[in-house]
């Protein structure tokens, strides 16, 4: 028997199938998906700004390919780094399943967050005299590490899936390019990377940052 939007069955009262927005905001329920879309666009915009600059700095500091630190002559933006980030994002959406994409992103993100904070804690003891513009109590990074461990291991323990293994293999595959083109700099690898870099410079109209030019 229906009673004012509720349904009674076997002594239990359950809400109808209408969404929260339809029930609470009706007839303004259309605001909810609109604001979700705005939030998604804002998050994507911020992610492009931050991730692109992180890749740019990694290339400039020698942690990734040097071409990723090059700047567009016309727009003065790290175009190669942003395009590289876009290519990585396209690879992530190949499965075509939003749940798989969320699992990929959350797993990889918190894995790197945890390793970053572990490095912070290690440097707290190994580089005690290092200048620190910002200093926080030690329990805060420890708490973040525990949270990262939980967010990385909990989905694997609760629902094991091959996607997590694929994500780890995808991350580890970056080590191959790092050792070949950045760390070891084998002669044959440089013979491949140099002409590719020159071609990308002409195609995208990019140049090294000013520090490299000096």
GROMACS .gro file of C-alpha atoms in nm:
model
  214
    1UNK     CA    1   0.000   0.000   0.000
    2UNK     CA    2   0.140   0.336  -0.098
    3UNK     CA    3   0.137   0.605   0.170
    4UNK     CA    4   0.254   0.954   0.068
    5UNK     CA    5   0.548   0.843  -0.141
    6UNK     CA    6   0.648   0.556   0.093
    7UNK     CA    7   0.585   0.187   0.038
    8UNK     CA    8   0.515  -0.052   0.326
    9UNK     CA    9   0.619  -0.417   0.279
   10UNK     CA   10   0.658  -0.690   0.545
   11UNK     CA   11   0.661  -0.435   0.826
   12UNK     CA   12   0.939  -0.230   0.670
   13UNK     CA   13   0.902   0.111   0.515
   14UNK     CA   14   1.117   0.184   0.212
   15UNK     CA   15   1.155   0.497   0.009
   16UNK     CA   16   1.021   0.495  -0.345
   17UNK     CA   17   1.260   0.478  -0.639
   18UNK     CA   18   1.261   0.852  -0.686
   19UNK     CA   19   1.597   1.017  -0.639
   20UNK     CA   20   1.683   1.241  -0.350
   21UNK     CA   21   1.686   1.545  -0.576
   22UNK     CA   22   1.341   1.470  -0.717
   23UNK     CA   23   1.192   1.434  -0.372
   24UNK     CA   24   1.361   1.724  -0.194
   25UNK     CA   25   1.416   1.984  -0.466
   26UNK     CA   26   1.120   1.916  -0.695
   27UNK     CA   27   1.057   2.100  -0.930
   28UNK     CA   28   1.416   2.234  -0.909
   29UNK     CA   29   1.572   1.887  -0.921
   30UNK     CA   30   1.743   1.976  -1.250
   31UNK     CA   31   1.988   2.188  -1.044
   32UNK     CA   32   2.160   1.877  -0.906
   33UNK     CA   33   2.292   1.736  -1.239
   34UNK     CA   34   2.378   2.088  -1.352
   35UNK     CA   35   2.595   2.152  -1.047
   36UNK     CA   36   2.752   1.807  -1.082
   37UNK     CA   37   2.848   1.898  -1.440
   38UNK     CA   38   2.998   2.229  -1.321
   39UNK     CA   39   3.192   2.047  -1.051
   40UNK     CA   40   3.323   1.795  -1.305
   41UNK     CA   41   3.438   2.068  -1.543
   42UNK     CA   42   3.605   2.257  -1.258
   43UNK     CA   43   3.786   1.945  -1.139
   44UNK     CA   44   3.900   1.863  -1.494
   45UNK     CA   45   4.025   2.219  -1.542
   46UNK     CA   46   4.223   2.213  -1.218
   47UNK     CA   47   4.360   1.868  -1.297
   48UNK     CA   48   4.486   1.985  -1.637
   49UNK     CA   49   4.658   2.285  -1.479
   50UNK     CA   50   4.826   2.094  -1.196
   51UNK     CA   51   4.910   1.765  -1.369
   52UNK     CA   52   5.049   1.940  -1.676
   53UNK     CA   53   5.278   2.157  -1.464
   54UNK     CA   54   5.394   1.860  -1.256
   55UNK     CA   55   5.499   1.677  -1.573
   56UNK     CA   56   5.666   1.996  -1.697
   57UNK     CA   57   5.870   2.033  -1.377
   58UNK     CA   58   5.961   1.662  -1.381
   59UNK     CA   59   6.099   1.703  -1.734
   60UNK     CA   60   6.284   2.020  -1.639
   61UNK     CA   61   6.447   1.855  -1.338
   62UNK     CA   62   6.556   1.554  -1.544
   63UNK     CA   63   6.309   1.305  -1.400
   64UNK     CA   64   6.130   1.257  -1.733
   65UNK     CA   65   6.205   1.317  -2.098
   66UNK     CA   66   6.347   1.665  -2.157
   67UNK     CA   67   6.099   1.741  -2.433
   68UNK     CA   68   5.819   1.741  -2.175
   69UNK     CA   69   5.972   2.057  -2.025
   70UNK     CA   70   5.955   2.252  -2.351
   71UNK     CA   71   5.734   2.560  -2.383
   72UNK     CA   72   5.503   2.666  -2.664
   73UNK     CA   73   5.643   2.972  -2.842
   74UNK     CA   74   5.301   3.116  -2.917
   75UNK     CA   75   5.107   3.044  -2.597
   76UNK     CA   76   5.394   3.018  -2.345
   77UNK     CA   77   5.242   2.702  -2.198
   78UNK     CA   78   5.394   2.355  -2.139
   79UNK     CA   79   5.213   2.211  -2.441
   80UNK     CA   80   5.404   1.878  -2.459
   81UNK     CA   81   5.336   1.807  -2.090
   82UNK     CA   82   4.964   1.883  -2.123
   83UNK     CA   83   4.933   1.671  -2.439
   84UNK     CA   84   5.121   1.387  -2.269
   85UNK     CA   85   4.880   1.408  -1.975
   86UNK     CA   86   4.588   1.395  -2.219
   87UNK     CA   87   4.728   1.083  -2.385
   88UNK     CA   88   4.764   0.911  -2.048
   89UNK     CA   89   4.403   1.005  -1.967
   90UNK     CA   90   4.287   0.858  -2.299
   91UNK     CA   91   4.461   0.530  -2.216
   92UNK     CA   92   4.285   0.523  -1.881
   93UNK     CA   93   3.938   0.554  -2.039
   94UNK     CA   94   3.993   0.269  -2.288
   95UNK     CA   95   3.793   0.023  -2.070
   96UNK     CA   96   3.485   0.245  -2.119
   97UNK     CA   97   3.349   0.167  -1.773
   98UNK     CA   98   3.315   0.457  -1.528
   99UNK     CA   99   3.355   0.228  -1.226
  100UNK     CA  100   3.679   0.086  -1.365
  101UNK     CA  101   3.804   0.438  -1.438
  102UNK     CA  102   3.727   0.552  -1.082
  103UNK     CA  103   3.906   0.246  -0.942
  104UNK     CA  104   4.209   0.309  -1.165
  105UNK     CA  105   4.230   0.675  -1.071
  106UNK     CA  106   4.170   0.629  -0.698
  107UNK     CA  107   4.416   0.341  -0.671
  108UNK     CA  108   4.696   0.518  -0.860
  109UNK     CA  109   4.636   0.855  -0.693
  110UNK     CA  110   4.642   0.731  -0.335
  111UNK     CA  111   4.934   0.502  -0.410
  112UNK     CA  112   5.146   0.801  -0.515
  113UNK     CA  113   5.008   1.019  -0.234
  114UNK     CA  114   5.119   0.756   0.016
  115UNK     CA  115   5.467   0.720  -0.135
  116UNK     CA  116   5.508   1.098  -0.144
  117UNK     CA  117   5.421   1.135   0.225
  118UNK     CA  118   5.650   0.842   0.312
  119UNK     CA  119   5.932   1.033   0.143
  120UNK     CA  120   5.837   1.337   0.349
  121UNK     CA  121   5.861   1.140   0.674
  122UNK     CA  122   6.195   0.987   0.571
  123UNK     CA  123   6.341   1.330   0.493
  124UNK     CA  124   6.216   1.457   0.828
  125UNK     CA  125   6.477   1.231   0.990
  126UNK     CA  126   6.747   1.211   0.720
  127UNK     CA  127   6.757   1.584   0.637
  128UNK     CA  128   6.686   1.748   0.971
  129UNK     CA  129   6.873   2.068   0.882
  130UNK     CA  130   6.693   2.119   0.551
  131UNK     CA  131   6.501   2.447   0.528
  132UNK     CA  132   6.125   2.388   0.557
  133UNK     CA  133   5.890   2.667   0.448
  134UNK     CA  134   5.602   2.466   0.595
  135UNK     CA  135   5.627   2.232   0.892
  136UNK     CA  136   5.347   2.019   1.037
  137UNK     CA  137   5.333   1.781   1.335
  138UNK     CA  138   5.459   1.434   1.251
  139UNK     CA  139   5.127   1.267   1.329
  140UNK     CA  140   4.961   1.438   1.031
  141UNK     CA  141   5.177   1.272   0.760
  142UNK     CA  142   5.158   0.942   0.953
  143UNK     CA  143   4.777   0.971   0.949
  144UNK     CA  144   4.781   1.042   0.574
  145UNK     CA  145   5.003   0.736   0.516
  146UNK     CA  146   4.763   0.513   0.709
  147UNK     CA  147   4.470   0.658   0.515
  148UNK     CA  148   4.652   0.599   0.186
  149UNK     CA  149   4.730   0.239   0.278
  150UNK     CA  150   4.365   0.181   0.364
  151UNK     CA  151   4.234   0.339   0.042
  152UNK     CA  152   4.481   0.138  -0.169
  153UNK     CA  153   4.435  -0.201  -0.001
  154UNK     CA  154   4.067  -0.189   0.098
  155UNK     CA  155   3.921  -0.220  -0.255
  156UNK     CA  156   4.171  -0.493  -0.344
  157UNK     CA  157   4.084  -0.697  -0.033
  158UNK     CA  158   3.709  -0.640  -0.054
  159UNK     CA  159   3.680  -0.704  -0.428
  160UNK     CA  160   3.997  -0.830  -0.600
  161UNK     CA  161   4.013  -0.753  -0.972
  162UNK     CA  162   4.264  -0.774  -1.252
  163UNK     CA  163   4.231  -0.400  -1.309
  164UNK     CA  164   4.453  -0.325  -1.011
  165UNK     CA  165   4.728  -0.549  -1.147
  166UNK     CA  166   4.699  -0.379  -1.486
  167UNK     CA  167   4.728  -0.040  -1.316
  168UNK     CA  168   5.046  -0.146  -1.132
  169UNK     CA  169   5.198  -0.286  -1.453
  170UNK     CA  170   5.110   0.036  -1.636
  171UNK     CA  171   5.284   0.241  -1.366
  172UNK     CA  172   5.590   0.014  -1.362
  173UNK     CA  173   5.616   0.034  -1.741
  174UNK     CA  174   5.723   0.394  -1.695
  175UNK     CA  175   6.044   0.266  -1.535
  176UNK     CA  176   6.146   0.116  -1.870
  177UNK     CA  177   6.136   0.454  -2.042
  178UNK     CA  178   6.300   0.620  -1.743
  179UNK     CA  179   6.605   0.390  -1.740
  180UNK     CA  180   6.643   0.387  -2.119
  181UNK     CA  181   6.596   0.757  -2.201
  182UNK     CA  182   6.657   0.945  -1.872
  183UNK     CA  183   6.874   0.758  -1.624
  184UNK     CA  184   7.110   0.545  -1.833
  185UNK     CA  185   7.088   0.742  -2.159
  186UNK     CA  186   7.205   0.462  -2.384
  187UNK     CA  187   7.352   0.575  -2.715
  188UNK     CA  188   7.091   0.398  -2.926
  189UNK     CA  189   6.812   0.544  -2.712
  190UNK     CA  190   6.951   0.895  -2.762
  191UNK     CA  191   6.967   0.834  -3.137
  192UNK     CA  192   6.593   0.770  -3.125
  193UNK     CA  193   6.496   1.050  -2.887
  194UNK     CA  194   6.695   1.334  -3.045
  195UNK     CA  195   6.534   1.327  -3.392
  196UNK     CA  196   6.193   1.274  -3.232
  197UNK     CA  197   6.253   1.578  -3.011
  198UNK     CA  198   6.359   1.791  -3.310
  199UNK     CA  199   6.052   1.683  -3.507
  200UNK     CA  200   5.822   1.766  -3.215
  201UNK     CA  201   5.987   2.108  -3.180
  202UNK     CA  202   5.911   2.191  -3.543
  203UNK     CA  203   5.563   2.041  -3.534
  204UNK     CA  204   5.445   2.198  -3.207
  205UNK     CA  205   5.661   2.514  -3.216
  206UNK     CA  206   5.816   2.451  -2.876
  207UNK     CA  207   6.152   2.548  -2.725
  208UNK     CA  208   6.343   2.463  -2.405
  209UNK     CA  209   6.278   2.682  -2.099
  210UNK     CA  210   6.505   2.983  -2.044
  211UNK     CA  211   6.717   2.805  -1.779
  212UNK     CA  212   6.821   2.544  -2.036
  213UNK     CA  213   6.896   2.809  -2.295
  214UNK     CA  214   7.137   2.980  -2.056
   0.00000   0.00000   0.00000
